[in-house]
JSON list of C-alpha atoms in Angstrom, two decimals:
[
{"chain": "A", "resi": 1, "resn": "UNK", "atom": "CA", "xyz": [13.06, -12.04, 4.63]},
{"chain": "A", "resi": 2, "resn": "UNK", "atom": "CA", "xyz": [13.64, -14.81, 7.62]},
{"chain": "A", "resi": 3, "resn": "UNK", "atom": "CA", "xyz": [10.86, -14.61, 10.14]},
{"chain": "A", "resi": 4, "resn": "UNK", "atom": "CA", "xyz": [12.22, -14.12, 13.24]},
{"chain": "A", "resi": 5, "resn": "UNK", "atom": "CA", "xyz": [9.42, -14.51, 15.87]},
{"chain": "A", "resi": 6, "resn": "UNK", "atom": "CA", "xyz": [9.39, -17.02, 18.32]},
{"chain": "A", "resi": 7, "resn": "UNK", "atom": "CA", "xyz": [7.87, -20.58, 18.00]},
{"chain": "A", "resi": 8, "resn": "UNK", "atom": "CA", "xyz": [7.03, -22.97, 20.30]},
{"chain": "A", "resi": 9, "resn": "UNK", "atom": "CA", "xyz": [6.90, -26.80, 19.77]},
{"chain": "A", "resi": 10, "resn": "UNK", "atom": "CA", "xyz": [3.36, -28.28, 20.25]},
{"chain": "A", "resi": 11, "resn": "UNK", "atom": "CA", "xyz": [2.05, -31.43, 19.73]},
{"chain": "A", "resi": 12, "resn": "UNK", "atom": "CA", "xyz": [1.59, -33.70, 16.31]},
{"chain": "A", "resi": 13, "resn": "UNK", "atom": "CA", "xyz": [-1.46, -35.27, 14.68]},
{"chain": "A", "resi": 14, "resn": "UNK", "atom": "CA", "xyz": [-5.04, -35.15, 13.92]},
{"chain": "A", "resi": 15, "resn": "UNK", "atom": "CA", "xyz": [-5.72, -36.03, 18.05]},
{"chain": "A", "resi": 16, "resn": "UNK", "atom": "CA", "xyz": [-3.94, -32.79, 18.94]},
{"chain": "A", "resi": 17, "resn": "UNK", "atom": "CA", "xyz": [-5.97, -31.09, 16.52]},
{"chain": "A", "resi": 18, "resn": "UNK", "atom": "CA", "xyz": [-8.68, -31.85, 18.05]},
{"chain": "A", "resi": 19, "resn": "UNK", "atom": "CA", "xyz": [-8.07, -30.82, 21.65]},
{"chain": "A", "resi": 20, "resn": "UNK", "atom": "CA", "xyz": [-7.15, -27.91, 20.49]},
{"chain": "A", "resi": 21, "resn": "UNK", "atom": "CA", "xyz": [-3.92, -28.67, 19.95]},
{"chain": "A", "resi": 22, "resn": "UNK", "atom": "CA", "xyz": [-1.89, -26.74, 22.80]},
{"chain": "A", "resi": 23, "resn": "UNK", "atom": "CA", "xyz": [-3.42, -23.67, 21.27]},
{"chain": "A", "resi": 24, "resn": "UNK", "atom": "CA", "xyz": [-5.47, -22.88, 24.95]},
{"chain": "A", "resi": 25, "resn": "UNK", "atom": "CA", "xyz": [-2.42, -23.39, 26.55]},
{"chain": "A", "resi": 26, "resn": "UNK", "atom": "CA", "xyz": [-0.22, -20.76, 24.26]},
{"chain": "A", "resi": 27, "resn": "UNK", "atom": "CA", "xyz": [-3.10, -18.13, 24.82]},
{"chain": "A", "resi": 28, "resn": "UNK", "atom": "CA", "xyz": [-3.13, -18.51, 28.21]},
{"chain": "A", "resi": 29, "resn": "UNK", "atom": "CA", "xyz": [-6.68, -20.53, 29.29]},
{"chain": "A", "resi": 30, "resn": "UNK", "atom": "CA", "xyz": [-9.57, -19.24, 29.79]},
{"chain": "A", "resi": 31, "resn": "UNK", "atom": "CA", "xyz": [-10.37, -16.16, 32.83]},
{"chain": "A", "resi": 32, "resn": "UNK", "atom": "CA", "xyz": [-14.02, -17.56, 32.98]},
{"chain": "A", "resi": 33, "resn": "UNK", "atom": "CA", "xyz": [-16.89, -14.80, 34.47]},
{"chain": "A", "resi": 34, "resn": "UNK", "atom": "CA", "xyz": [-16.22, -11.72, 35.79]},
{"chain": "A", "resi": 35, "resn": "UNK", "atom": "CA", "xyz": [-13.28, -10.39, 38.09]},
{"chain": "A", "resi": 36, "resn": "UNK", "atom": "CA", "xyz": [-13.72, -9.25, 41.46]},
{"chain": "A", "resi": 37, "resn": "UNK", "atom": "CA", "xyz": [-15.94, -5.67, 41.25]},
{"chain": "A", "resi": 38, "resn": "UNK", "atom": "CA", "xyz": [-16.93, -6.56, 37.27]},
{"chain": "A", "resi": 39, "resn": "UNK", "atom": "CA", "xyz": [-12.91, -6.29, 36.64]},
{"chain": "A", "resi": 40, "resn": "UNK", "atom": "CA", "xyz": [-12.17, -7.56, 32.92]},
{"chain": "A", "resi": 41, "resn": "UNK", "atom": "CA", "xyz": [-11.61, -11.39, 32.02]},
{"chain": "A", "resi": 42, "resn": "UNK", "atom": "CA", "xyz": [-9.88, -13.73, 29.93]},
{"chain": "A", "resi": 43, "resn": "UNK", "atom": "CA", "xyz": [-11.94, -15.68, 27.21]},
{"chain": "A", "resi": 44, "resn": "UNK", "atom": "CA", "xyz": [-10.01, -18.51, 24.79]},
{"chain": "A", "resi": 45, "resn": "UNK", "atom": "CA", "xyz": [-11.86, -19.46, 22.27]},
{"chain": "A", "resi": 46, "resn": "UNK", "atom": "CA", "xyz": [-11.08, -23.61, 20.35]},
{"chain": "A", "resi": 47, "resn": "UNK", "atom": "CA", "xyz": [-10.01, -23.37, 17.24]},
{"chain": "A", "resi": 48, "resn": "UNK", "atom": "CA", "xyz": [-11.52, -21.01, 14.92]},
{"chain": "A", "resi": 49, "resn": "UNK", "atom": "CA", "xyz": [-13.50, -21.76, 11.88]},
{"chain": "A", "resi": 50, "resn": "UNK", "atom": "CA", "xyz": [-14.72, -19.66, 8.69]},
{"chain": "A", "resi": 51, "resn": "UNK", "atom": "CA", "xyz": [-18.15, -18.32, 9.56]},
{"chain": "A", "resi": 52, "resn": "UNK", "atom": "CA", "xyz": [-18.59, -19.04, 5.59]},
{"chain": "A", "resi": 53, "resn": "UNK", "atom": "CA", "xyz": [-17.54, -21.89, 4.15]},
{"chain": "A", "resi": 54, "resn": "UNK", "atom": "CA", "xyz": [-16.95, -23.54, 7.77]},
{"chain": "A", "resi": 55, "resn": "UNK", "atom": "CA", "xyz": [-12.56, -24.46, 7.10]},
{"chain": "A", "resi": 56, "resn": "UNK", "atom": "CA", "xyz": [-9.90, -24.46, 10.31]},
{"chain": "A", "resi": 57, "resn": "UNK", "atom": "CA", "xyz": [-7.10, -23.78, 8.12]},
{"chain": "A", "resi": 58, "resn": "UNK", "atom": "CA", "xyz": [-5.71, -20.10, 6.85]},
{"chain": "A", "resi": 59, "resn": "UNK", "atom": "CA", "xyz": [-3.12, -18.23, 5.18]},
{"chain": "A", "resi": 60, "resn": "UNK", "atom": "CA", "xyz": [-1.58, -15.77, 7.63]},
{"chain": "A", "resi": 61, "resn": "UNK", "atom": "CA", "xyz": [0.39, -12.84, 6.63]},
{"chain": "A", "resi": 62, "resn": "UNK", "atom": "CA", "xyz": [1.50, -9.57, 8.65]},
{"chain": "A", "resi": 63, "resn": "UNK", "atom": "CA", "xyz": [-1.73, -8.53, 9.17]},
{"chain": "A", "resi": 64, "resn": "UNK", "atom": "CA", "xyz": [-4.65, -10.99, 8.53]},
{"chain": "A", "resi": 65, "resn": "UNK", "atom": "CA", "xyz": [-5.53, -14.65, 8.33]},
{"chain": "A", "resi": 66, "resn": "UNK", "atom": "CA", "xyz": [-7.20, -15.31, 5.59]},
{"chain": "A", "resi": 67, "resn": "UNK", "atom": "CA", "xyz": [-9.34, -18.75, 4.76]},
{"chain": "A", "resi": 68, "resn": "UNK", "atom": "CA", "xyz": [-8.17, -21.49, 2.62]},
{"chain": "A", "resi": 69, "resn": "UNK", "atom": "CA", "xyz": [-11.34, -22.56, 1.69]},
{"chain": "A", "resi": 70, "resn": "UNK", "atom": "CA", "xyz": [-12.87, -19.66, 0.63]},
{"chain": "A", "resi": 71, "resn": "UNK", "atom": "CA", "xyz": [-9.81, -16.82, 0.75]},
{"chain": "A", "resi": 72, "resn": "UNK", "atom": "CA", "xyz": [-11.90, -14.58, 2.97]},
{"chain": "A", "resi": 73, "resn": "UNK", "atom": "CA", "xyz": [-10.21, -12.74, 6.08]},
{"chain": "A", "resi": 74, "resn": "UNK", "atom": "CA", "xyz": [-10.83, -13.81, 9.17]},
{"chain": "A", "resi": 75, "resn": "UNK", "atom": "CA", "xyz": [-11.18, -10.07, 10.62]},
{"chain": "A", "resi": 76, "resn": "UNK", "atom": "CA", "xyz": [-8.58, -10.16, 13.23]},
{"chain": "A", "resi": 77, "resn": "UNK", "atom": "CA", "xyz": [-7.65, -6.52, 12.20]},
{"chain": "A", "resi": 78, "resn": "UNK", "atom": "CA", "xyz": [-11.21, -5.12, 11.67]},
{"chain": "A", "resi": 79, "resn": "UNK", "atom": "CA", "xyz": [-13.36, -7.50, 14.85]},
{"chain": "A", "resi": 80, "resn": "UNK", "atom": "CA", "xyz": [-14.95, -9.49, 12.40]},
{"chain": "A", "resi": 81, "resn": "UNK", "atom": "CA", "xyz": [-13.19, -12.53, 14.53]},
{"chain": "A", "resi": 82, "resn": "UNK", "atom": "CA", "xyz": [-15.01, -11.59, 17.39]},
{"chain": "A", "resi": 83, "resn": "UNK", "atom": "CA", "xyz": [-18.63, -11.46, 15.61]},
{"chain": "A", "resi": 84, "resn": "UNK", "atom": "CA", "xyz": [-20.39, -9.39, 12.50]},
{"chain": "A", "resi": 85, "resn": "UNK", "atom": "CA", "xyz": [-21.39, -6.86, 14.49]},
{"chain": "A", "resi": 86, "resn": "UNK", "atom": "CA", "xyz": [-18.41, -5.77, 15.98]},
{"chain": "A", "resi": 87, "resn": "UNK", "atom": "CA", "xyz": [-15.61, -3.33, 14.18]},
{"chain": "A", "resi": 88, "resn": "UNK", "atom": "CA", "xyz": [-12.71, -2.06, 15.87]},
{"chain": "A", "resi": 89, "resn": "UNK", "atom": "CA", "xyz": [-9.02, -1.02, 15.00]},
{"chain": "A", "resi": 90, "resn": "UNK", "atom": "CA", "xyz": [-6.57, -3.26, 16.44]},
{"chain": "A", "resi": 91, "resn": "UNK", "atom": "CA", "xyz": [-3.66, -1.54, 18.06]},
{"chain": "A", "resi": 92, "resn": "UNK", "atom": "CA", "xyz": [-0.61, -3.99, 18.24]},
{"chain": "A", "resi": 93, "resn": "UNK", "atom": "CA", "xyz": [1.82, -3.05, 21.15]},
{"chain": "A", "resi": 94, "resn": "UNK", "atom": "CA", "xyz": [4.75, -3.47, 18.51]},
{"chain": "A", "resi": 95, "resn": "UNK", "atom": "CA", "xyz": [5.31, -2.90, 14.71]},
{"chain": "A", "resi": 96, "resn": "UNK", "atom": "CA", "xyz": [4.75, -6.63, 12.50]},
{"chain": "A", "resi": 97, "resn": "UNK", "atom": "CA", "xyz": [7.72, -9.06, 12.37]},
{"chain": "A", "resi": 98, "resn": "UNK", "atom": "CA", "xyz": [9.75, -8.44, 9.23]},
{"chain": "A", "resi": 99, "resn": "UNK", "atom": "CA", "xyz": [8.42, -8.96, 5.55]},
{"chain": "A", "resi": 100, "resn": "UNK", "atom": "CA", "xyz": [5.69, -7.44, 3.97]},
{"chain": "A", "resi": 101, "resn": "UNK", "atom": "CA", "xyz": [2.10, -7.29, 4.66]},
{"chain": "A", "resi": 102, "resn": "UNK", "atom": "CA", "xyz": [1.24, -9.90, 2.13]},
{"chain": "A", "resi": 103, "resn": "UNK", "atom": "CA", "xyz": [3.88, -12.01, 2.54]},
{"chain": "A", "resi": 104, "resn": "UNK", "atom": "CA", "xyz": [2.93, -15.22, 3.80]},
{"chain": "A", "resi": 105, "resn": "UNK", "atom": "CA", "xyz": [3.93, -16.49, 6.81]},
{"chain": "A", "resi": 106, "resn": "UNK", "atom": "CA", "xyz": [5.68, -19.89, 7.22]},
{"chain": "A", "resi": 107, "resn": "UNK", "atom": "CA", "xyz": [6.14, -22.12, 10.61]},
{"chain": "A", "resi": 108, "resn": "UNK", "atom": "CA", "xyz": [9.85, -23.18, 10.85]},
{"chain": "A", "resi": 109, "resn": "UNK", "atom": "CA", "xyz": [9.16, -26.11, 8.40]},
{"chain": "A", "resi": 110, "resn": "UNK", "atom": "CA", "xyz": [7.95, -24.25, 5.91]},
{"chain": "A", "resi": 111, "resn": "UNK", "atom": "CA", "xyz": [4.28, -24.90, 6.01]},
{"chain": "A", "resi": 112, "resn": "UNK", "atom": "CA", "xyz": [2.27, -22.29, 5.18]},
{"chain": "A", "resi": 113, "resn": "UNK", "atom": "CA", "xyz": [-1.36, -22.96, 6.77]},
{"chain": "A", "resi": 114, "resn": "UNK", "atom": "CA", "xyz": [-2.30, -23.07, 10.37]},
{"chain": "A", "resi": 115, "resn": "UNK", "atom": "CA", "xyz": [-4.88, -23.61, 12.54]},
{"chain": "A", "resi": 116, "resn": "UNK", "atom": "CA", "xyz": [-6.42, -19.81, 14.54]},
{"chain": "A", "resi": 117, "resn": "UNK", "atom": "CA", "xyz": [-7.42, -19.64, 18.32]},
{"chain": "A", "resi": 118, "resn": "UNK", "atom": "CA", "xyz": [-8.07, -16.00, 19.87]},
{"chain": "A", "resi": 119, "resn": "UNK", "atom": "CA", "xyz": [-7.94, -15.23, 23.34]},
{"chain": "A", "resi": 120, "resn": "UNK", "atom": "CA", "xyz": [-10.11, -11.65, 24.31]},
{"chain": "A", "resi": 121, "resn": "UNK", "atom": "CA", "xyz": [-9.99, -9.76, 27.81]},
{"chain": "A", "resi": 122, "resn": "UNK", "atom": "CA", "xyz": [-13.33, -8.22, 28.15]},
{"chain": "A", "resi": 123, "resn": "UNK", "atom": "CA", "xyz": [-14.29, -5.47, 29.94]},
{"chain": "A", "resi": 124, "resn": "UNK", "atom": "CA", "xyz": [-16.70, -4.78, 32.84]},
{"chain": "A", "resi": 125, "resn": "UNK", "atom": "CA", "xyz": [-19.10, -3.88, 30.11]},
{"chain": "A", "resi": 126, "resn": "UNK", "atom": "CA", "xyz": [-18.44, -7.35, 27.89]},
{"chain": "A", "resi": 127, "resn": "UNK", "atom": "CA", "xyz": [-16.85, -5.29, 25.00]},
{"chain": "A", "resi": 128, "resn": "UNK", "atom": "CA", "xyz": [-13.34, -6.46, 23.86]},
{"chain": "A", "resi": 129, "resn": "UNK", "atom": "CA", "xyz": [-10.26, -4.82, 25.00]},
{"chain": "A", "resi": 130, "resn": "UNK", "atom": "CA", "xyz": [-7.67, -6.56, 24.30]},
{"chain": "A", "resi": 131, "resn": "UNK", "atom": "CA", "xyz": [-7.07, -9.47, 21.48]},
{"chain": "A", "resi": 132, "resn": "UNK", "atom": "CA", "xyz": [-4.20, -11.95, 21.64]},
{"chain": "A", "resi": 133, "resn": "UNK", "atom": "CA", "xyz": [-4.12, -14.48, 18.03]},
{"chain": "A", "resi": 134, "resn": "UNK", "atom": "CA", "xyz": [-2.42, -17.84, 18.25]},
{"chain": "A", "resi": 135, "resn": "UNK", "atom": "CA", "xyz": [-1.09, -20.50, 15.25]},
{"chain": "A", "resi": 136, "resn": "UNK", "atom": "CA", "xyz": [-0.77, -23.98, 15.05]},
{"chain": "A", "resi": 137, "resn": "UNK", "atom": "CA", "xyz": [0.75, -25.48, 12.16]},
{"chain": "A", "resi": 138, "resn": "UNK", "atom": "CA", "xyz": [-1.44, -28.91, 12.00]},
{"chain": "A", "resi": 139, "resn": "UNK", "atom": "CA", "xyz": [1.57, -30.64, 9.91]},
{"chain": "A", "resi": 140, "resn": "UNK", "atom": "CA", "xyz": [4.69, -30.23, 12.75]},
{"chain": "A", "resi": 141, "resn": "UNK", "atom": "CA", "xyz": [2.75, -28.90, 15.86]},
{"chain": "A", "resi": 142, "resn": "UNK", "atom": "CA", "xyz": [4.51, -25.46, 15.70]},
{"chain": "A", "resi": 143, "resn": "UNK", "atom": "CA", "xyz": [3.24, -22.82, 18.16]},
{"chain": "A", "resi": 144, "resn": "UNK", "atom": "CA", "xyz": [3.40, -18.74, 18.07]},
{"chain": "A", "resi": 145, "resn": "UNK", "atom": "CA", "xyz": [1.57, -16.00, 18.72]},
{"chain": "A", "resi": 146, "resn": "UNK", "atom": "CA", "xyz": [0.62, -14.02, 15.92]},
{"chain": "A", "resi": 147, "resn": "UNK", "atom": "CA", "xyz": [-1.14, -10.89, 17.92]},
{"chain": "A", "resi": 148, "resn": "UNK", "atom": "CA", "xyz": [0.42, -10.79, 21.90]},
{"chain": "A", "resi": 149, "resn": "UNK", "atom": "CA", "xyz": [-2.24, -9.22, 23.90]},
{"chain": "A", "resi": 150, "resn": "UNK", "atom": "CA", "xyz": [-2.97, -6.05, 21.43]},
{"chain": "A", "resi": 151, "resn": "UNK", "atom": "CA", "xyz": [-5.26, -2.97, 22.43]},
{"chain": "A", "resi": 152, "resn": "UNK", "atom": "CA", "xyz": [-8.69, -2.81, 20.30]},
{"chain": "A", "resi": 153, "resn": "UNK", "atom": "CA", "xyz": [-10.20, 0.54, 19.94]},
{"chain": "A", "resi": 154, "resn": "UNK", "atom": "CA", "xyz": [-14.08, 0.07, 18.75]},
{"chain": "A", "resi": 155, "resn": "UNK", "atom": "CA", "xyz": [-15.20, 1.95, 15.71]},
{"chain": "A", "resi": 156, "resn": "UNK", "atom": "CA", "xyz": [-18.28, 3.48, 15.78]},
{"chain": "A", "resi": 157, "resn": "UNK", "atom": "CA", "xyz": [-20.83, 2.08, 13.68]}
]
């Protein structure tokens, strides 16, 4: 089934790559400390890279990005993105884009592995509240948002 989502065009090459590659921009920048009276903030992180085997590039399907180095998920849907020690559910604002779960997704080229930035607003008390996920396609520049601003309930541990 056609993916419908929106993309965005972004810039080309191993130089965008490295600045991040319009990926700060798509998320939104970054909130920096605290709002006024402890209010929550915006952090964006760079580009994301496998805690084990230390790859930028993934697999992305409905649900989960998963590591082309080492095939391991990235933990967007559990908080494993955010650190080890954190586990939460994510609650997207609005059911996943048509196909499958395990379908792979595909920028409007057809390339099938992208680069991951997150975006998190935190909370007065520096948990996660929210979780927005953005792709880059490193071969055309292509742009989207995978997870748009999407309510995280923590688990308990």
């Amino acid at each position: 089934m056609e993916d419908t989502r929106a993309w965005r065009d972004g810039p080309k090459g191993a130089e965008a790559s490295a600045a991040g590659g319009g990926l700060s921009g798509l998320l939104g920048g970054s909130g920096g400390g605290p709002g006024p009276g402890g209010a929550a903030r915006r952090a964006v992180t760079g580009v994301l890279v496998c805690r084990y085997c230390g790859e930028e590039q993934f697999e992305v399907t409905a649900r989960e990005c998963y590591c082309v180095g080492c095939c391991l998920p990235l933990g967007v849907e559990d908080g494993d993105v955010y650190g080890p020690e954190t586990s939460w559910r994510l609650r997207r604002a609005a059911a996943p884009g048509p196909g499958t779960a395990t379908e792979v997704l595909r920028c409007p080229a057809g390339h099938d592995l992208f680069q991951v930035a997150a975006a998190y607003t935190l909370g007065a008390d520096g948990r996660v509240e929210r979780l927005s996920v953005g792709l880059r396609c490193p071969a055309d520049g292509s742009l989207r948002l995978f997870v748009d601003d999407a309510r995280v309930e923590p688990v308990a541990g």
